[in-house]
Amino acid sequence: MAEPEIKHSESDSGGVFQTTIDGHKAEMTYSKAGTTVMIIDHTGVPEALGGQGVGLQLVEAGIALARERGLKIMPLCPFAKAQFEKHPEWKDVLR
């Protein structure tokens, strides 16, 4: 599978990373806590895209943004929290 195009949109209170593959939309949403913390609150990947690493790629996009902006991430979403446990190399952005 080719790397999906991940789009990012943001408001004052939070944002979303999303991609659409073969008509199926996957997304990861986050809220902002002040100016230094991103709270990943939801990762949604439809069954049709399950097991393809799409959720992981969405979380990685959030990590890249956090590193770029010097933010910390609080993973409240169970999927994102599990990914942080599997990837100790992300501890630099973990709050």
Short mmCIF file of C-alpha atoms in Angstrom, two decimals:
data_model
loop_
_atom_site.label_atom_id
_atom_site.label_comp_id
_atom_site.label_asym_id
_atom_site.label_seq_id
_atom_site.Cartn_x
_atom_site.Cartn_y
_atom_site.Cartn_z
CA MET A 1 0.00 0.00 0.00
CA ALA A 2 1.31 3.46 -0.90
CA GLU A 3 1.66 6.03 1.86
CA PRO A 4 -1.70 7.72 2.30
CA GLU A 5 -2.02 11.47 1.98
CA ILE A 6 -2.68 12.77 5.47
CA LYS A 7 -4.39 16.14 5.70
CA HIS A 8 -4.29 18.34 8.80
CA SER A 9 -6.77 21.01 9.80
CA GLU A 10 -6.79 23.00 12.99
CA SER A 11 -8.85 25.46 15.01
CA ASP A 12 -8.15 27.39 18.20
CA SER A 13 -9.31 24.46 20.34
CA GLY A 14 -7.95 21.44 18.47
CA GLY A 15 -7.46 19.71 15.17
CA VAL A 16 -7.73 16.61 13.05
CA PHE A 17 -5.43 14.51 10.90
CA GLN A 18 -7.38 12.58 8.29
CA THR A 19 -6.95 10.47 5.21
CA THR A 20 -9.30 8.79 2.76
CA ILE A 21 -8.30 5.49 1.16
CA ASP A 22 -10.56 3.75 -1.36
CA GLY A 23 -13.47 5.88 -0.15
CA HIS A 24 -12.90 5.06 3.55
CA LYS A 25 -12.10 7.95 5.88
CA ALA A 26 -9.77 7.53 8.88
CA GLU A 27 -8.99 10.27 11.39
CA MET A 28 -7.21 11.21 14.58
CA THR A 29 -8.50 14.16 16.55
CA TYR A 30 -6.85 16.19 19.26
CA SER A 31 -7.66 19.00 21.65
CA LYS A 32 -5.31 21.72 22.79
CA ALA A 33 -4.58 22.16 26.50
CA GLY A 34 -3.00 25.56 26.76
CA THR A 35 -0.15 26.33 24.39
CA THR A 36 2.09 23.35 25.15
CA VAL A 37 -0.06 20.20 25.24
CA MET A 38 -1.95 18.23 22.57
CA ILE A 39 -4.51 15.73 23.86
CA ILE A 40 -5.10 12.91 21.38
CA ASP A 41 -8.73 12.10 22.13
CA HIS A 42 -9.84 9.87 19.25
CA THR A 43 -8.43 7.68 16.50
CA GLY A 44 -10.98 6.20 14.12
CA VAL A 45 -10.11 3.73 11.39
CA PRO A 46 -12.89 1.88 9.53
CA GLU A 47 -12.80 -1.92 9.46
CA ALA A 48 -11.99 -1.87 5.75
CA LEU A 49 -8.66 -0.17 6.55
CA GLY A 50 -7.89 -2.17 9.69
CA GLY A 51 -4.49 -3.82 10.01
CA GLN A 52 -2.87 -1.61 7.37
CA GLY A 53 -1.08 0.77 9.74
CA VAL A 54 -3.32 3.73 8.96
CA GLY A 55 -4.00 4.56 12.61
CA LEU A 56 -0.28 4.41 13.37
CA GLN A 57 0.46 6.79 10.50
CA LEU A 58 -2.10 9.26 11.84
CA VAL A 59 -0.54 9.15 15.31
CA GLU A 60 2.92 9.58 13.77
CA ALA A 61 1.68 12.69 11.97
CA GLY A 62 0.60 14.09 15.34
CA ILE A 63 3.99 13.28 16.82
CA ALA A 64 5.74 15.05 13.95
CA LEU A 65 3.59 18.14 14.57
CA ALA A 66 4.31 18.03 18.31
CA ARG A 67 8.06 17.80 17.70
CA GLU A 68 7.94 20.62 15.16
CA ARG A 69 6.10 22.89 17.59
CA GLY A 70 7.80 21.77 20.82
CA LEU A 71 4.56 20.33 22.27
CA LYS A 72 3.87 17.44 24.61
CA ILE A 73 1.18 14.83 23.88
CA MET A 74 -1.32 13.38 26.33
CA PRO A 75 -2.72 10.23 24.66
CA LEU A 76 -6.22 9.77 26.11
CA CYS A 77 -7.38 7.72 23.13
CA PRO A 78 -6.83 4.00 23.92
CA PHE A 79 -5.27 3.33 20.51
CA ALA A 80 -2.81 6.23 20.78
CA LYS A 81 -1.95 5.28 24.36
CA ALA A 82 -1.19 1.69 23.26
CA GLN A 83 1.02 2.99 20.44
CA PHE A 84 2.99 5.16 22.88
CA GLU A 85 3.58 2.05 25.01
CA LYS A 86 4.91 0.20 21.93
CA HIS A 87 7.16 3.08 20.82
CA PRO A 88 9.54 4.20 23.59
CA GLU A 89 11.30 6.42 21.03
CA TRP A 90 8.30 8.77 21.30
CA LYS A 91 8.89 9.50 25.00
CA ASP A 92 10.35 12.92 24.12
CA VAL A 93 6.83 14.15 23.33
CA LEU A 94 4.91 12.17 25.97
CA ARG A 95 3.41 14.12 28.82
#
